[in-house]
Short mmCIF file of C-alpha atoms in Angstrom, two decimals:
data_model
loop_
_atom_site.label_atom_id
_atom_site.label_comp_id
_atom_site.label_asym_id
_atom_site.label_seq_id
_atom_site.Cartn_x
_atom_site.Cartn_y
_atom_site.Cartn_z
CA MET U 72 12.77 -5.75 20.83
CA GLU U 73 11.50 -2.86 18.71
CA LEU U 74 11.75 -3.61 15.01
CA ARG U 75 11.02 -1.36 12.06
CA ASN U 76 10.03 -1.62 8.44
CA VAL U 77 11.88 0.78 6.13
CA VAL U 78 9.63 2.49 3.58
CA GLY U 79 10.22 4.93 0.73
CA VAL U 80 7.54 6.49 -1.48
CA LEU U 81 7.43 8.05 -4.94
CA PRO U 82 4.05 9.84 -5.16
CA GLY U 83 1.89 9.15 -8.20
CA GLN U 84 2.13 11.77 -10.95
CA ALA U 85 -1.24 11.18 -12.63
CA LYS U 86 -3.49 14.21 -13.03
CA ASP U 87 -6.38 11.99 -11.92
CA LYS U 88 -6.02 12.09 -8.13
CA ALA U 89 -7.68 8.69 -7.71
CA ARG U 90 -5.19 7.10 -10.11
CA ALA U 91 -2.26 8.87 -8.45
CA ALA U 92 -3.37 7.51 -5.06
CA GLU U 93 -3.30 3.91 -6.26
CA MET U 94 -0.22 2.08 -4.98
CA VAL U 95 2.25 -0.38 -6.44
CA VAL U 96 4.42 -2.03 -3.78
CA PHE U 97 7.96 -3.34 -4.30
CA SER U 98 9.15 -5.27 -1.27
CA ALA U 99 11.65 -7.65 0.29
CA HIS U 100 12.57 -8.61 3.85
CA TYR U 101 15.81 -7.44 5.39
CA ASP U 102 15.82 -9.67 8.49
CA HIS U 103 17.31 -13.16 8.71
CA ILE U 104 17.67 -15.96 11.24
CA GLY U 105 20.64 -14.66 13.26
CA THR U 106 23.16 -17.22 14.45
CA LEU U 107 23.45 -20.97 14.06
CA PRO U 108 25.82 -23.64 15.42
CA ALA U 109 29.27 -22.73 14.17
CA VAL U 110 30.66 -24.26 10.99
CA ALA U 111 34.43 -23.80 10.68
CA GLY U 112 34.19 -21.07 13.28
CA ASP U 113 31.40 -19.18 11.49
CA SER U 114 28.06 -18.96 13.30
CA ILE U 115 26.52 -15.96 11.50
CA ALA U 116 23.75 -16.66 9.01
CA ASN U 117 24.28 -13.66 6.75
CA GLY U 118 21.35 -14.26 4.42
CA ALA U 119 22.99 -12.94 1.27
CA ASP U 120 20.43 -14.60 -0.98
CA ASP U 121 17.70 -14.79 1.67
CA ASP U 122 16.96 -11.96 1.37
CA ALA U 123 19.69 -9.38 0.85
CA SER U 124 19.34 -10.13 -2.86
CA GLY U 125 15.69 -9.05 -2.74
CA THR U 126 16.44 -6.00 -0.61
CA THR U 127 19.12 -4.99 -3.10
CA ALA U 128 16.52 -5.25 -5.86
CA VAL U 129 14.09 -2.98 -4.00
CA VAL U 130 16.77 -0.31 -3.46
CA ALA U 131 17.90 -0.54 -7.09
CA LEU U 132 14.32 -0.27 -8.37
CA ALA U 133 13.64 2.74 -6.15
CA GLU U 134 16.70 4.49 -7.51
CA TYR U 135 15.82 3.55 -11.08
CA PHE U 136 12.22 4.75 -10.98
CA LYS U 137 13.20 7.95 -9.21
CA ASN U 138 15.68 8.84 -11.92
CA ASN U 139 14.01 7.50 -15.08
CA LYS U 140 10.82 8.29 -16.93
CA LEU U 141 8.64 5.49 -18.29
CA GLU U 142 7.96 4.73 -21.93
CA THR U 143 4.17 4.28 -21.98
CA SER U 144 2.03 4.52 -25.10
CA GLY U 145 4.92 6.08 -26.97
CA LYS U 146 5.28 8.87 -24.44
CA LYS U 147 7.80 9.35 -21.66
CA LYS U 148 6.28 10.24 -18.31
CA LYS U 149 6.79 9.68 -14.61
CA ASN U 150 5.04 6.99 -12.60
CA GLN U 151 1.30 7.61 -12.67
CA ARG U 152 0.59 5.48 -9.61
CA THR U 153 2.29 5.87 -6.24
CA LEU U 154 5.27 3.56 -5.82
CA VAL U 155 5.97 2.19 -2.35
CA PHE U 156 9.33 0.53 -1.65
CA VAL U 157 9.41 -1.54 1.54
CA ALA U 158 12.11 -3.49 3.37
CA PHE U 159 10.16 -5.62 5.84
CA THR U 160 11.37 -6.80 9.20
CA ALA U 161 10.44 -10.00 11.06
CA GLU U 162 9.60 -12.09 8.00
CA GLU U 163 11.52 -15.10 9.22
CA ILE U 164 9.63 -15.36 12.50
CA GLY U 165 6.14 -15.03 11.04
CA GLY U 166 5.80 -12.13 8.62
CA PHE U 167 5.10 -9.60 11.36
CA GLY U 168 6.55 -6.64 9.42
CA SER U 169 4.28 -7.17 6.43
CA LYS U 170 1.28 -7.79 8.70
CA TYR U 171 1.88 -4.44 10.42
CA PHE U 172 2.38 -2.69 7.08
CA SER U 173 -0.92 -4.05 5.75
CA GLN U 174 -2.72 -2.46 8.70
CA GLN U 175 -1.39 1.01 7.84
CA ILE U 176 -2.78 1.19 4.30
CA ASP U 177 -6.02 0.60 2.43
CA PRO U 178 -5.52 -2.70 0.55
CA GLN U 179 -8.17 -1.65 -1.96
CA LYS U 180 -5.76 1.05 -3.16
CA VAL U 181 -2.89 -1.40 -3.72
CA VAL U 182 -3.10 -2.54 -7.33
CA ALA U 183 -0.07 -4.88 -7.24
CA MET U 184 2.75 -6.09 -5.03
CA PHE U 185 6.13 -7.18 -6.38
CA ASN U 186 7.67 -9.10 -3.48
CA ILE U 187 11.24 -10.15 -4.28
CA GLU U 188 12.75 -13.13 -2.50
CA MET U 189 16.01 -14.97 -3.23
CA ILE U 190 17.09 -13.96 -6.75
CA GLY U 191 20.80 -14.62 -6.33
CA LYS U 192 20.89 -18.01 -8.05
CA GLU U 193 19.82 -19.26 -11.45
CA ALA U 194 16.31 -20.69 -11.73
CA LYS U 195 15.63 -24.27 -12.82
CA PHE U 196 14.36 -22.85 -16.13
CA GLY U 197 17.84 -21.50 -16.93
CA PRO U 198 19.28 -18.00 -17.32
CA GLN U 199 16.98 -15.07 -18.08
CA THR U 200 14.13 -16.58 -16.07
CA ALA U 201 12.44 -16.25 -12.69
CA PHE U 202 9.23 -17.66 -11.29
CA ILE U 203 6.17 -16.05 -9.74
CA THR U 204 4.40 -17.65 -6.79
CA GLY U 205 0.63 -17.90 -7.04
CA TYR U 206 0.90 -17.33 -10.79
CA GLU U 207 -2.53 -18.82 -11.42
CA ARG U 208 -4.30 -16.61 -8.87
CA SER U 209 -4.29 -13.43 -10.99
CA ASP U 210 -3.12 -12.24 -14.40
CA PHE U 211 -0.14 -10.43 -12.79
CA GLY U 212 2.45 -12.69 -14.45
CA LYS U 213 0.84 -12.50 -17.88
CA LEU U 214 0.80 -8.72 -17.75
CA LEU U 215 4.47 -8.62 -16.82
CA GLN U 216 5.35 -10.93 -19.69
CA GLN U 217 3.54 -8.68 -22.16
CA LYS U 218 5.96 -5.89 -21.32
CA LEU U 219 8.91 -8.24 -21.89
CA GLU U 220 7.93 -9.04 -25.47
CA GLY U 221 11.01 -8.97 -27.67
CA THR U 222 13.37 -9.78 -24.79
CA PRO U 223 14.77 -13.20 -23.85
CA PHE U 224 13.48 -13.00 -20.27
CA ARG U 225 10.60 -15.20 -19.10
CA PHE U 226 8.51 -15.24 -15.95
CA GLU U 227 7.35 -18.78 -15.21
CA PRO U 228 4.80 -20.22 -12.78
CA ASP U 229 6.13 -21.51 -9.45
CA PRO U 230 7.69 -24.94 -10.12
CA TYR U 231 7.56 -25.95 -6.45
CA PRO U 232 3.88 -25.89 -5.41
CA GLU U 233 4.59 -28.51 -2.74
CA GLN U 234 6.78 -25.95 -0.94
CA ASN U 235 3.83 -23.58 -0.38
CA LEU U 236 6.05 -20.62 -1.25
CA PHE U 237 3.07 -18.37 -1.98
CA TYR U 238 2.22 -18.51 1.74
CA ARG U 239 5.78 -18.32 3.05
CA SER U 240 6.77 -14.77 2.19
CA ASP U 241 5.57 -11.22 2.77
CA ASN U 242 3.19 -11.21 -0.19
CA ALA U 243 0.74 -13.51 1.60
CA THR U 244 -0.64 -10.91 4.01
CA LEU U 245 -1.80 -8.53 1.27
CA ALA U 246 -2.88 -11.44 -0.95
CA ARG U 247 -5.28 -12.51 1.80
CA LEU U 248 -6.81 -9.03 1.50
CA GLY U 249 -7.36 -9.42 -2.23
CA VAL U 250 -4.25 -7.65 -3.54
CA PRO U 251 -2.53 -9.25 -6.56
CA ALA U 252 0.53 -9.76 -4.36
CA HIS U 253 3.10 -12.22 -5.65
CA THR U 254 6.68 -13.19 -4.91
CA ILE U 255 9.32 -13.22 -7.64
CA SER U 256 12.18 -15.67 -7.05
CA SER U 257 14.72 -17.83 -8.83
CA ASP U 258 15.91 -20.08 -6.02
CA GLN U 259 15.86 -23.84 -6.53
CA ILE U 260 14.80 -24.23 -2.95
CA PRO U 261 14.37 -28.04 -2.81
CA THR U 262 18.08 -28.51 -3.62
CA ASP U 263 19.58 -25.27 -2.27
CA LYS U 264 22.05 -26.45 0.36
CA LEU U 265 22.91 -22.87 1.36
CA TYR U 266 19.35 -22.01 2.38
CA HIS U 267 19.21 -20.97 6.05
CA SER U 268 22.86 -21.81 6.56
CA VAL U 269 25.98 -19.90 7.57
CA ASP U 270 27.24 -20.35 4.00
CA ASP U 271 24.63 -18.06 2.43
CA GLU U 272 27.38 -15.56 1.67
CA VAL U 273 27.67 -12.88 -0.99
CA GLU U 274 30.30 -14.95 -2.79
CA SER U 275 27.62 -17.53 -3.56
CA LEU U 276 25.46 -15.06 -5.50
CA ASN U 277 25.23 -14.95 -9.28
CA LEU U 278 25.26 -11.18 -9.75
CA THR U 279 24.61 -11.47 -13.48
CA ASN U 280 21.45 -13.40 -12.69
CA MET U 281 20.39 -10.81 -10.12
CA THR U 282 20.93 -7.97 -12.57
CA ALA U 283 18.88 -9.70 -15.27
CA ILE U 284 15.95 -10.26 -12.90
CA ILE U 285 16.01 -6.72 -11.50
CA SER U 286 16.13 -5.31 -15.04
CA ALA U 287 13.22 -7.54 -16.07
CA ILE U 288 11.14 -6.39 -13.10
CA ALA U 289 11.86 -2.74 -13.94
CA ARG U 290 10.80 -3.21 -17.55
CA SER U 291 7.82 -5.46 -16.91
CA ALA U 292 6.38 -3.16 -14.23
CA THR U 293 6.05 -0.15 -16.52
CA GLY U 294 2.50 -0.94 -17.62
CA ILE U 295 1.26 -1.27 -14.05
CA ILE U 296 3.01 1.75 -12.61
CA GLY U 297 2.17 3.78 -15.71
CA GLY U 298 -1.53 3.06 -15.25
CA GLU U 299 -1.93 1.09 -18.48
CA GLN U 300 -2.32 -2.29 -16.80
CA THR U 301 -4.24 -3.35 -13.70
CA PRO U 302 -3.91 -6.97 -12.51
CA THR U 303 -7.03 -8.87 -11.51
CA ARG U 304 -7.66 -9.10 -7.78
CA ILE U 305 -6.99 -12.28 -5.86
CA GLU U 306 -9.96 -14.02 -4.31
CA PRO U 307 -9.23 -13.64 -0.55
CA ALA U 308 -10.91 -16.93 0.31
CA SER U 309 -8.42 -18.78 -1.91
CA VAL U 310 -5.44 -17.73 0.18
CA GLY U 311 -4.85 -19.90 3.22
CA GLN U 312 -2.86 -19.19 6.34
CA ARG U 313 0.91 -19.35 6.51
CA PRO U 314 1.99 -22.92 7.46
#
């Protein structure tokens, strides 16, 4: 079966061509697991939270950054770095879409990756929060939080290290190549009974929660896409293989 990633690009607007060529990636996966044994006649695993919520975020962010100028250093200007919006395929069967994508670009030119995975439910930290996988591997999370000063929203470290979430999503491929590539999520995965089930339906999503997280990502990313902030690189040797 031929599968495709879906990619949109907003070229960098910096006068410095090297800065304009640097990339910031916003991503999510649009595939899911297909069908399961029927429950009450329903066998379709729709994947509303996993990961239509993330894909929705990527589309919303693309629209937002296309139509809005950034407030950086007291001045309004367009994105200085190139913004790449990606909906990956084949995440569920081994991250093949993100692996292919990583082979089409120079990872040294990717300064950050915002991978968005399952933001349709409230995080264990409460409303106005989300967590970042691999938080300790770069200063990505700290830089985002700086741009959220004065707001109630908080990005927290991954509370489920035993789940190996850093290795289980599309960020891992670029992280292995040194990119500060992290996943943003809010799912309480150890207790989420809808995960990989036919009941992961749109009705189960907390749209207020989704909106808050997408808005926080848009605001917190301004320093990176505006060229004011550059996250530290991840040490490739510290990133293992996907379990």
